[in-house]
Short mmCIF file of C-alpha atoms in Angstrom, two decimals:
data_model
loop_
_atom_site.label_atom_id
_atom_site.label_comp_id
_atom_site.label_asym_id
_atom_site.label_seq_id
_atom_site.Cartn_x
_atom_site.Cartn_y
_atom_site.Cartn_z
CA MET A 1 -0.14 0.06 -0.03
CA THR A 2 1.11 3.03 -0.47
CA HIS A 3 1.95 5.83 2.12
CA ILE A 4 4.04 8.62 0.44
CA SER A 5 3.12 9.53 -3.54
CA ILE A 6 5.38 11.76 -5.80
CA ARG A 7 3.45 13.44 -8.50
CA ASN A 8 5.62 14.89 -10.67
CA LEU A 9 7.92 16.55 -8.40
CA ASN A 10 10.57 18.89 -10.40
CA ALA A 11 13.40 20.51 -8.28
CA HIS A 12 15.69 23.83 -9.24
CA TYR A 13 18.36 24.82 -7.36
CA ARG A 14 18.41 28.02 -9.30
CA ASP A 15 19.67 27.69 -12.72
CA HIS A 16 20.05 23.58 -12.23
CA GLN A 17 17.24 20.87 -12.39
CA ALA A 18 17.85 18.79 -9.16
CA LEU A 19 14.94 16.54 -9.97
CA LYS A 20 13.25 15.69 -13.49
CA ASP A 21 9.61 14.96 -13.17
CA ILE A 22 9.64 13.09 -10.59
CA VAL A 23 6.83 10.13 -10.12
CA LEU A 24 6.84 7.62 -7.43
CA ASP A 25 4.99 5.40 -4.93
CA ILE A 26 6.41 4.33 -1.89
CA PRO A 27 5.15 1.59 -0.04
CA ARG A 28 4.16 1.68 3.32
CA ASN A 29 6.25 -0.20 6.22
CA GLN A 30 8.67 -1.34 4.16
CA ILE A 31 12.30 -0.04 3.36
CA THR A 32 12.87 1.84 0.45
CA VAL A 33 16.43 2.67 -0.36
CA ILE A 34 17.22 5.23 -2.99
CA ILE A 35 20.70 4.49 -5.26
CA GLY A 36 22.17 6.31 -7.69
CA PRO A 37 25.76 8.00 -8.42
CA SER A 38 27.12 11.65 -6.47
CA GLY A 39 24.74 14.41 -7.77
CA CYS A 40 21.93 12.83 -9.27
CA GLY A 41 19.28 13.65 -7.09
CA LYS A 42 18.58 11.28 -4.40
CA THR A 43 19.50 13.45 -1.13
CA THR A 44 17.03 15.99 -2.70
CA LEU A 45 14.35 13.38 -3.46
CA LEU A 46 14.51 12.54 0.21
CA LYS A 47 14.50 16.03 1.56
CA SER A 48 11.50 16.98 -0.66
CA MET A 49 9.43 14.30 1.81
CA ASN A 50 9.95 16.81 5.02
CA ARG A 51 10.07 19.65 2.99
CA PHE A 52 13.88 20.37 4.01
CA LEU A 53 14.17 21.78 0.76
CA ASP A 54 12.46 25.02 2.11
CA LEU A 55 15.75 25.77 4.05
CA VAL A 56 18.03 25.79 0.79
CA VAL A 57 17.85 29.22 -0.34
CA GLY A 58 16.84 29.31 -3.95
CA THR A 59 15.53 26.39 -4.73
CA HIS A 60 12.20 26.23 -6.65
CA ILE A 61 10.05 23.18 -6.58
CA SER A 62 6.51 21.92 -8.72
CA GLY A 63 4.58 19.05 -8.84
CA ASP A 64 3.70 17.45 -5.39
CA VAL A 65 4.41 15.21 -2.43
CA LEU A 66 1.49 13.34 -1.01
CA ILE A 67 1.43 11.19 2.42
CA ASP A 68 -1.35 9.64 3.21
CA GLY A 69 -3.16 11.35 -0.16
CA GLU A 70 -2.55 14.39 1.41
CA SER A 71 -0.50 16.93 -0.53
CA ILE A 72 2.48 18.63 2.09
CA TYR A 73 3.02 21.95 -0.03
CA ALA A 74 -0.32 22.72 -0.14
CA PRO A 75 -0.77 26.63 1.11
CA GLY A 76 -1.54 25.90 4.87
CA VAL A 77 0.16 23.28 5.71
CA ASP A 78 2.35 23.46 8.91
CA VAL A 79 5.83 22.45 7.87
CA THR A 80 6.35 21.68 12.12
CA GLU A 81 3.42 19.26 11.83
CA VAL A 82 5.22 17.37 8.24
CA ARG A 83 8.34 17.32 9.85
CA LYS A 84 7.28 15.78 13.00
CA LYS A 85 5.37 13.17 11.23
CA VAL A 86 8.38 12.06 8.76
CA GLY A 87 11.65 11.75 10.71
CA LEU A 88 15.35 12.49 9.16
CA LEU A 89 18.84 11.27 10.29
CA LEU A 90 21.38 12.91 8.90
CA GLN A 91 24.65 11.48 7.65
CA ARG A 92 26.76 12.70 10.92
CA PRO A 93 25.02 12.50 13.96
CA PHE A 94 24.50 15.96 15.41
CA PRO A 95 23.48 15.61 18.71
CA LEU A 96 21.74 18.88 20.39
CA PRO A 97 23.83 20.66 22.98
CA MET A 98 22.15 19.15 26.08
CA SER A 99 22.03 16.01 27.93
CA ILE A 100 21.48 12.00 26.36
CA TYR A 101 18.00 12.65 28.70
CA ASP A 102 17.18 16.07 26.98
CA ASN A 103 18.05 15.28 23.97
CA VAL A 104 14.98 12.70 23.46
CA ALA A 105 13.19 14.73 25.72
CA TYR A 106 13.16 18.06 23.51
CA GLY A 107 10.97 16.78 20.74
CA LEU A 108 8.14 15.71 23.04
CA ARG A 109 8.19 18.69 25.02
CA ILE A 110 8.46 21.56 22.26
CA HIS A 111 5.20 19.53 20.89
CA ASN A 112 3.86 19.23 24.29
CA MET A 113 3.31 15.15 24.66
CA HIS A 114 4.22 13.63 27.76
CA LYS A 115 3.59 15.87 31.33
CA ARG A 116 7.05 16.60 33.43
CA GLY A 117 8.29 13.73 35.38
CA ARG A 118 7.86 10.51 35.35
CA GLY A 119 5.35 10.02 32.23
CA LEU A 120 8.67 11.76 30.66
CA ASP A 121 11.39 9.40 31.89
CA ALA A 122 9.45 6.64 30.77
CA ALA A 123 8.82 7.76 27.23
CA VAL A 124 12.98 9.37 27.19
CA GLN A 125 13.12 5.38 28.17
CA HIS A 126 11.00 4.00 25.81
CA TYR A 127 12.47 5.25 22.82
CA LEU A 128 15.98 4.95 23.92
CA GLU A 129 15.04 1.05 24.18
CA MET A 130 14.07 1.13 20.21
CA ALA A 131 17.09 2.89 19.14
CA GLY A 132 18.85 0.13 20.84
CA LEU A 133 20.87 3.03 23.18
CA TRP A 134 19.32 2.27 26.49
CA ASP A 135 21.30 -0.35 28.11
CA GLU A 136 25.12 2.02 27.44
CA VAL A 137 23.53 4.70 28.65
CA LYS A 138 20.85 4.19 31.49
CA ASP A 139 23.33 5.21 34.32
CA ARG A 140 24.46 8.36 32.44
CA LEU A 141 21.47 9.63 31.08
CA HIS A 142 22.26 13.44 31.99
CA VAL A 143 25.60 13.49 30.84
CA PRO A 144 26.36 15.69 27.99
CA ALA A 145 24.97 13.94 24.57
CA GLY A 146 28.42 15.25 22.84
CA ARG A 147 30.61 12.60 24.96
CA LEU A 148 28.94 9.23 23.08
CA SER A 149 30.79 7.50 20.29
CA VAL A 150 29.60 8.54 17.33
CA GLY A 151 27.92 5.10 16.74
CA GLN A 152 26.03 5.79 20.17
CA GLN A 153 24.96 9.52 19.32
CA GLN A 154 23.76 8.57 15.57
CA ARG A 155 21.57 6.24 17.57
CA LEU A 156 20.61 8.61 19.92
CA CYS A 157 19.46 10.97 17.05
CA LEU A 158 17.06 7.86 15.73
CA ALA A 159 15.64 7.55 19.56
CA ARG A 160 15.15 11.18 19.57
CA GLY A 161 13.53 11.49 15.93
CA LEU A 162 11.36 8.36 16.70
CA ALA A 163 10.22 10.23 20.64
CA VAL A 164 8.03 12.46 18.04
CA GLU A 165 5.99 9.71 16.85
CA PRO A 166 6.32 9.88 13.47
CA GLU A 167 4.89 7.57 11.03
CA ILE A 168 8.34 8.00 8.31
CA LEU A 169 11.60 7.77 9.40
CA LEU A 170 14.19 9.03 6.17
CA GLY A 171 17.60 8.16 6.25
CA ASP A 172 20.03 10.39 4.59
CA GLU A 173 23.32 7.75 4.27
CA PRO A 174 22.48 7.35 7.58
CA THR A 175 25.67 5.19 8.69
CA SER A 176 28.49 6.52 6.16
CA ALA A 177 29.57 8.16 9.27
CA LEU A 178 30.12 5.42 11.26
CA ASP A 179 32.38 2.18 11.98
CA PRO A 180 31.40 -1.13 10.50
CA PRO A 181 29.78 -2.62 14.02
CA SER A 182 28.12 0.72 14.57
CA ALA A 183 26.48 0.85 11.14
CA LEU A 184 25.34 -2.50 11.33
CA HIS A 185 23.93 -1.94 14.91
CA ILE A 186 22.01 1.16 12.97
CA GLU A 187 21.11 -1.38 10.00
CA LYS A 188 19.68 -3.94 12.65
CA ARG A 189 17.56 -1.33 14.57
CA LEU A 190 15.98 -0.27 10.76
CA LEU A 191 15.13 -3.66 9.80
CA ALA A 192 13.49 -4.00 13.34
CA LEU A 193 11.42 -0.79 13.27
CA LYS A 194 10.21 -1.27 9.22
CA GLU A 195 7.10 -3.49 10.87
CA GLN A 196 5.91 0.08 12.07
CA TYR A 197 7.22 2.71 9.78
CA THR A 198 7.45 3.25 6.50
CA ILE A 199 11.66 3.72 6.22
CA VAL A 200 13.17 5.57 3.12
CA LEU A 201 16.66 5.51 2.57
CA VAL A 202 19.89 7.30 0.87
CA THR A 203 22.59 4.95 0.29
CA HIS A 204 26.02 4.66 -2.16
CA ILE A 205 27.04 1.62 -0.43
CA LEU A 206 25.38 -1.19 -2.96
CA ARG A 207 25.70 -4.03 -0.37
CA GLN A 208 23.80 -2.21 2.16
CA ALA A 209 20.92 -1.17 0.10
CA LYS A 210 21.00 -5.33 -0.95
CA ARG A 211 21.07 -6.14 2.93
CA LEU A 212 17.75 -3.39 3.69
CA ALA A 213 16.15 -2.79 0.89
CA ASP A 214 12.24 -3.93 0.42
CA TYR A 215 11.78 -1.75 -3.24
CA VAL A 216 14.42 -0.10 -4.92
CA VAL A 217 14.63 3.52 -6.84
CA PHE A 218 17.76 4.18 -9.00
CA MET A 219 18.40 8.24 -10.07
CA TYR A 220 20.58 9.43 -12.27
CA LEU A 221 20.93 13.15 -12.75
CA GLY A 222 17.89 14.35 -11.41
CA GLU A 223 16.18 11.78 -13.42
CA MET A 224 14.28 8.19 -11.88
CA VAL A 225 15.49 5.96 -14.12
CA GLU A 226 13.91 2.71 -12.57
CA HIS A 227 12.39 1.42 -9.82
CA GLY A 228 10.21 -1.92 -8.00
CA PRO A 229 10.84 -4.18 -5.70
CA ALA A 230 14.83 -4.70 -4.24
CA GLN A 231 15.18 -7.88 -5.77
CA GLN A 232 13.44 -7.60 -9.26
CA VAL A 233 16.19 -3.95 -9.87
CA LEU A 234 19.06 -4.97 -8.33
CA GLU A 235 19.16 -8.45 -9.50
CA ASN A 236 17.43 -7.91 -12.92
CA PRO A 237 17.21 -4.37 -14.08
CA GLN A 238 15.92 -3.29 -16.72
CA GLN A 239 17.22 0.13 -17.90
CA GLU A 240 21.17 -0.06 -18.96
CA ARG A 241 21.83 2.89 -16.81
CA THR A 242 20.71 1.11 -14.04
CA ARG A 243 22.56 -2.50 -14.81
CA ALA A 244 25.62 -0.34 -15.64
CA TYR A 245 25.17 1.70 -12.31
CA LEU A 246 24.88 -1.99 -10.56
CA GLU A 247 28.40 -3.24 -12.34
CA GLY A 248 29.92 0.12 -11.47
CA GLU A 249 30.38 1.48 -14.88
CA ILE A 250 29.26 4.66 -13.71
CA MET B 1 68.79 17.36 -0.31
CA ARG B 2 70.69 18.17 2.94
CA LYS B 3 70.59 21.91 2.07
CA ARG B 4 67.35 21.71 1.41
CA LEU B 5 66.39 20.64 4.26
CA SER B 6 68.82 23.20 6.41
CA ARG B 7 66.85 25.89 4.49
CA ARG B 8 63.62 24.64 5.79
CA HIS B 9 65.29 24.27 9.05
CA ILE B 10 66.42 27.85 9.19
CA GLU B 11 62.82 28.54 8.24
CA GLU B 12 61.31 26.93 11.12
CA MET B 13 63.83 28.62 13.83
CA PHE B 14 63.20 31.80 12.19
CA PHE B 15 59.15 31.47 12.62
CA LEU B 16 59.59 29.70 15.98
CA THR B 17 61.65 33.34 17.08
CA LEU B 18 59.43 35.52 16.14
CA MET B 19 57.01 33.66 17.77
CA GLY B 20 59.08 33.87 21.05
CA ILE B 21 59.61 37.50 20.73
CA SER B 22 55.96 38.04 19.88
CA LEU B 23 54.66 36.35 22.79
CA LEU B 24 57.77 38.13 24.73
CA ILE B 25 55.98 41.45 24.00
CA VAL B 26 52.55 40.29 24.96
CA THR B 27 53.76 38.79 28.66
CA ALA B 28 55.97 42.42 28.79
CA SER B 29 53.37 44.70 28.32
CA LEU B 30 50.92 43.32 30.83
CA ALA B 31 53.59 42.92 33.23
CA GLY B 32 55.03 46.19 33.36
CA ILE B 33 51.21 47.80 33.40
CA LEU B 34 50.49 45.19 36.52
CA LEU B 35 54.11 45.86 38.41
CA THR B 36 53.44 50.00 37.45
CA VAL B 37 50.10 49.72 39.20
CA ILE B 38 50.92 47.65 41.83
CA ILE B 39 54.25 49.23 42.76
CA LYS B 40 52.95 53.27 43.04
CA GLY B 41 49.43 52.39 44.29
CA ALA B 42 49.48 49.11 46.74
CA PRO B 43 50.91 51.28 49.14
CA VAL B 44 48.73 53.09 49.39
CA LEU B 45 46.32 50.47 48.76
CA THR B 46 44.46 50.66 52.40
CA LEU B 47 41.43 49.52 53.75
CA ASP B 48 39.84 53.34 53.57
CA MET B 49 40.43 53.41 50.05
CA ILE B 50 37.65 50.37 49.32
CA THR B 51 35.66 51.25 52.47
CA LYS B 52 35.19 55.28 52.20
CA THR B 53 34.34 58.18 49.78
CA PRO B 54 35.88 60.75 49.52
CA GLN B 55 35.87 62.74 53.15
CA GLY B 56 36.65 66.23 53.02
CA GLY B 57 39.81 67.38 51.88
CA TYR B 58 40.16 64.10 50.47
CA TYR B 59 41.52 65.71 47.24
CA LEU B 60 44.32 67.62 49.11
CA GLY B 61 45.53 64.40 50.81
CA LYS B 62 43.25 63.60 53.47
CA GLU B 63 42.00 60.64 54.49
CA GLY B 64 39.02 59.33 52.42
CA GLY B 65 38.58 56.58 49.50
CA VAL B 66 37.02 55.80 46.08
CA LEU B 67 33.96 53.89 47.05
CA ASN B 68 32.34 56.13 45.61
CA ALA B 69 34.14 55.19 42.38
CA ILE B 70 34.24 51.69 42.72
CA ILE B 71 30.57 51.70 43.80
CA GLY B 72 29.35 53.95 40.42
CA SER B 73 31.81 51.70 38.23
CA LEU B 74 30.01 48.41 38.98
CA TYR B 75 26.41 50.00 38.17
CA LEU B 76 27.24 51.88 35.77
CA ALA B 77 29.02 48.83 33.73
CA GLY B 78 26.88 46.25 35.33
CA GLY B 79 23.69 47.95 34.08
CA GLY B 80 24.87 49.12 30.45
CA THR B 81 26.06 45.30 29.54
CA PHE B 82 23.06 44.07 30.93
CA LEU B 83 20.95 46.45 28.86
CA ALA B 84 23.07 45.29 26.25
CA LEU B 85 23.10 41.84 26.28
CA ILE B 86 18.92 41.94 26.52
CA VAL B 87 18.71 43.96 23.60
CA SER B 88 21.70 42.16 21.62
CA ILE B 89 20.18 38.94 22.01
CA PRO B 90 17.32 39.45 20.23
CA ILE B 91 19.27 41.20 17.37
CA VAL B 92 21.89 38.06 17.10
CA LEU B 93 18.64 35.97 17.31
CA GLY B 94 17.13 37.49 14.52
CA LEU B 95 20.34 37.75 12.25
CA ASN B 96 21.08 34.25 12.49
CA VAL B 97 17.47 32.72 12.04
CA TYR B 98 15.36 35.07 10.13
CA ALA B 99 17.11 37.20 8.32
CA ARG B 100 20.66 35.05 7.81
CA ASN B 101 22.16 37.01 4.90
CA THR B 102 19.93 38.92 3.60
CA ARG B 103 20.77 42.23 2.32
CA TRP B 104 19.02 43.64 5.24
CA ALA B 105 21.54 41.45 7.77
CA ASN B 106 24.12 42.95 6.05
CA PHE B 107 23.74 46.17 6.40
CA VAL B 108 22.94 45.33 10.33
CA ARG B 109 26.13 43.45 10.63
CA LEU B 110 27.99 46.45 9.09
CA SER B 111 26.43 49.29 11.36
CA LEU B 112 27.19 47.57 14.15
CA ASP B 113 30.98 46.91 12.76
CA LEU B 114 30.80 50.75 12.62
CA MET B 115 29.54 51.57 15.94
CA TRP B 116 32.88 48.96 16.96
CA GLY B 117 34.73 50.98 15.98
CA THR B 118 33.60 54.33 17.02
CA PRO B 119 35.41 56.32 20.08
CA SER B 120 33.96 56.28 22.58
CA ILE B 121 34.20 60.29 23.36
CA VAL B 122 31.60 59.98 20.35
CA TYR B 123 29.42 58.47 22.24
CA GLY B 124 30.03 60.35 25.27
CA ALA B 125 29.34 63.94 23.17
CA PHE B 126 26.05 62.35 21.78
CA GLY B 127 24.46 61.15 25.26
CA PHE B 128 25.38 64.67 26.60
CA THR B 129 24.22 66.10 23.40
CA LEU B 130 20.90 64.08 23.63
CA MET B 131 20.60 64.51 27.84
CA LEU B 132 21.17 68.42 26.70
CA ALA B 133 17.65 68.14 24.20
CA LEU B 134 15.85 66.21 26.70
CA GLY B 135 16.87 68.68 29.78
CA LEU B 136 18.55 65.96 31.47
CA ARG B 137 21.47 66.27 34.07
CA ALA B 138 24.15 63.85 33.95
CA SER B 139 23.30 60.96 36.34
CA LEU B 140 23.55 57.05 36.30
CA LEU B 141 21.38 56.21 34.11
CA ALA B 142 22.57 58.05 31.01
CA GLY B 143 25.73 56.72 31.63
CA ILE B 144 24.51 53.27 31.84
CA ILE B 145 22.25 53.92 28.76
CA VAL B 146 25.38 55.36 26.79
CA LEU B 147 28.03 52.15 28.08
CA ALA B 148 24.92 49.90 26.44
CA LEU B 149 25.42 51.76 23.35
CA LEU B 150 29.07 51.07 23.66
CA GLU B 151 29.19 47.49 24.32
CA LEU B 152 25.95 46.55 22.34
CA PRO B 153 27.98 45.96 19.37
CA ILE B 154 30.95 43.99 21.12
CA ILE B 155 28.38 41.19 22.61
CA ALA B 156 26.55 41.41 19.49
CA ARG B 157 29.13 40.78 16.67
CA ALA B 158 31.07 38.25 18.96
CA VAL B 159 27.98 36.53 19.10
CA ASP B 160 27.06 36.92 15.58
CA GLU B 161 29.88 35.25 14.41
CA LEU B 162 29.81 32.17 16.85
CA ILE B 163 26.48 31.47 15.60
CA ARG B 164 27.79 31.75 11.78
CA VAL B 165 29.89 29.30 12.73
CA ILE B 166 27.13 26.73 13.88
CA PRO B 167 26.96 23.69 11.17
CA ALA B 168 23.66 24.24 9.58
CA GLU B 169 23.19 20.35 10.51
CA LEU B 170 22.91 20.96 14.27
CA GLU B 171 19.88 23.63 13.40
CA GLU B 172 18.55 21.17 11.00
CA SER B 173 18.74 18.72 13.43
CA SER B 174 16.31 20.31 15.41
CA PHE B 175 13.58 21.14 12.67
CA ALA B 176 13.49 17.46 11.70
CA LEU B 177 11.66 17.03 14.74
CA GLY B 178 9.36 19.54 14.09
CA ALA B 179 10.39 22.65 15.58
CA THR B 180 9.98 26.06 14.92
CA ARG B 181 12.93 28.77 14.37
CA PHE B 182 12.49 30.52 17.43
CA GLU B 183 12.35 27.04 19.62
CA THR B 184 15.07 26.27 17.76
CA ALA B 185 17.47 29.60 18.44
CA LEU B 186 16.37 29.26 22.40
CA ALA B 187 17.19 26.49 22.85
CA VAL B 188 19.75 24.58 20.40
CA ILE B 189 21.31 27.89 19.06
CA LEU B 190 20.99 29.98 22.53
CA ARG B 191 22.44 26.86 24.14
CA GLN B 192 25.67 26.14 22.05
CA VAL B 193 26.83 29.21 21.99
CA LEU B 194 26.56 30.11 26.19
CA PRO B 195 30.28 29.66 26.84
CA GLY B 196 30.83 32.25 24.01
CA LEU B 197 28.59 34.43 25.61
CA ALA B 198 29.86 34.72 28.80
CA THR B 199 33.46 35.79 27.11
CA ALA B 200 31.43 38.50 24.78
CA ILE B 201 29.60 39.66 28.26
CA LEU B 202 33.31 39.91 30.10
CA LEU B 203 34.94 41.77 27.03
CA ALA B 204 31.89 44.09 27.10
CA PHE B 205 31.61 45.02 30.43
CA GLY B 206 35.79 45.27 30.29
CA ARG B 207 34.91 47.82 27.69
CA GLY B 208 32.33 49.94 29.89
CA ILE B 209 34.06 49.67 33.21
CA GLY B 210 37.27 50.76 31.59
CA ASP B 211 35.89 53.43 29.09
CA ALA B 212 36.44 57.09 30.95
CA ALA B 213 35.03 59.14 27.87
CA SER B 214 31.33 58.14 27.25
CA VAL B 215 30.49 58.79 30.73
CA LEU B 216 32.77 61.72 31.79
CA PHE B 217 29.68 64.11 30.59
CA THR B 218 26.83 61.56 31.01
CA ALA B 219 27.30 59.87 34.17
CA GLY B 220 29.29 62.85 35.86
CA TYR B 221 31.28 62.60 38.95
CA THR B 222 29.95 62.86 42.28
CA ASP B 223 31.71 61.96 45.98
CA ARG B 224 28.27 60.46 47.15
CA ILE B 225 27.64 57.12 46.73
CA PRO B 226 24.47 57.35 43.44
CA THR B 227 21.24 56.04 45.41
CA SER B 228 19.19 56.57 42.13
CA LEU B 229 18.90 56.32 38.94
CA MET B 230 19.13 59.72 37.98
CA ASP B 231 21.86 60.44 40.58
CA PRO B 232 24.71 61.12 39.40
CA ALA B 233 27.75 58.54 39.46
CA ALA B 234 31.57 58.25 40.04
CA SER B 235 33.73 55.93 38.27
CA LEU B 236 37.04 54.52 38.01
CA PRO B 237 38.34 55.63 35.42
CA LEU B 238 37.38 59.00 36.11
CA ALA B 239 39.25 58.80 39.36
CA VAL B 240 42.14 57.46 38.68
CA PHE B 241 42.26 60.80 35.79
CA PHE B 242 41.37 63.32 38.38
CA GLN B 243 43.38 62.35 40.57
CA LEU B 244 46.37 61.99 38.53
CA ASN B 245 45.94 65.30 37.23
CA THR B 246 46.18 66.76 40.96
CA PRO B 247 49.78 68.41 42.10
CA PHE B 248 50.23 66.56 45.29
CA PRO B 249 52.47 63.66 44.98
CA GLU B 250 50.14 61.53 47.57
CA VAL B 251 46.67 62.30 46.04
CA GLN B 252 48.27 61.29 42.42
CA GLN B 253 49.20 58.10 44.49
CA ARG B 254 45.99 57.06 45.40
CA ALA B 255 45.10 57.33 41.46
CA TYR B 256 47.00 54.32 41.04
CA ALA B 257 45.70 52.55 44.12
CA ALA B 258 42.20 53.53 42.06
CA ALA B 259 43.82 52.09 38.73
CA LEU B 260 44.57 48.83 40.87
CA ILE B 261 41.01 48.41 41.83
CA LEU B 262 40.30 48.79 38.38
CA THR B 263 42.49 46.57 37.24
CA ILE B 264 41.75 43.72 40.21
CA ILE B 265 38.08 44.10 39.01
CA VAL B 266 38.27 43.22 35.61
CA LEU B 267 40.78 40.64 37.06
CA LEU B 268 37.93 39.05 38.58
CA THR B 269 35.51 39.50 36.27
CA SER B 270 37.83 37.17 33.63
CA LEU B 271 38.18 34.72 36.02
CA GLY B 272 34.76 34.45 36.72
CA SER B 273 33.72 34.42 33.32
CA ARG B 274 36.12 31.87 32.18
CA CYS B 275 34.99 29.38 34.70
CA LEU B 276 31.27 30.24 33.75
CA ALA B 277 32.05 29.50 30.41
CA SER B 278 34.12 26.13 31.12
CA TYR B 279 31.06 25.12 33.39
CA LEU B 280 28.20 26.55 30.36
CA GLY B 281 30.30 24.80 27.80
CA ARG B 282 29.48 20.97 28.67
CA TYR B 283 26.89 20.49 26.91
CA THR B 284 28.57 22.63 23.64
CA VAL B 285 28.38 19.98 20.66
CA LYS B 286 31.86 19.82 19.02
#
């Protein structure tokens, strides 16, 4: 079942067309992986789904993105609500300048989702558990988040994102700054989370795409060349350019 | 190969020596200033100096102290710094959260830079003109306002530069959770620059408390401790200036004692803000 529908999406950055007429349906509760060479528009496509392109001055967007059939670009849409619904993991973890506890509680507080005290404590524990970080930090919740290792920081960012109860998780090469064991840890979490969330990942690591993807989108020079179930696209690509990319030629 | 290596070694030695010399100049200047003030001022720095206001005949070398100037200076610089702080925080957040790199923002930055470069006597003269126009007398309040203007660009530009080097992703992390720009500014950006803010406040306070020209016309000078914002207020730099200008060696010596007191206040604030900055910096993301 479709969760995110992208309809004739074009994105221009000044004179450069970063996305060309993208039409794509992203399935619910699966991991969709966007692959393609650098500069092909993978990240632009990803960031069109939580209105992060708005933050880049000089970007012009036409077309539409619908989540559960509702446009997120329609006039009057509250951007903060869109971003609450659609979480994002960045390439490198950026913990907020506060304690581990407050990093997770931050989103709950700004959205007034929990009362102070006990309820908040329980929620923080719950999301840290979901991100697989609780056991490592339960005795030092109030130390600055910056003291965690990079891998732990990325899981903290995951917990922080889960805390605002999104339906969709976006990941912009979320393991590329991590050492292999930490990357694997994040991958395991994502696989576990797809039961409850629709996950969209950008990656340039083909092996990662093979490990995680249920659905694959191949982008090249701003165009969506091919998309379909992972097995089909990765093992039996229909397009010449997809085949060339998978074989390392482009 | 040997020759090249030795030329590079000479280069290295040359720049090391240059570095050593500049270090020496800096430390020697500071030591020179401190020694002068201590040698000339310490012998007459009695308890009376810091606990009493000038008594009859003080300026002829009789008894009394400069408590009026100590309190006056703390009021002036404290008030000025506080006022500058509460005005500059909205300016800085406005610049970085909403205006960003627009033409308008850069115009504000240029204005602040020009304000920073304006000599303090000009602030004094400006304040004086304003007071005349409004029919006000020299007062603590006027001094505080002029010092706030003098300190405002220091705090605003220092913090502005700090915020500009914050990685965009830190802000984005907060936006990604559905936070508004305002929430992000308060909870993330301000928190990230808190230690730098403490340093900026110290810089501004240091400039304010050490400035004579801007308070000369605006706060005036008095032997009494001000009891209201409308009273005139004395200040340490002016106490130094007036006492140094007298023909009596005893009084001149007391000028150095007043300078020593000023130096100690600045030193203590500096140390205090260092501790504060490292305490506030524990959450800062590197």
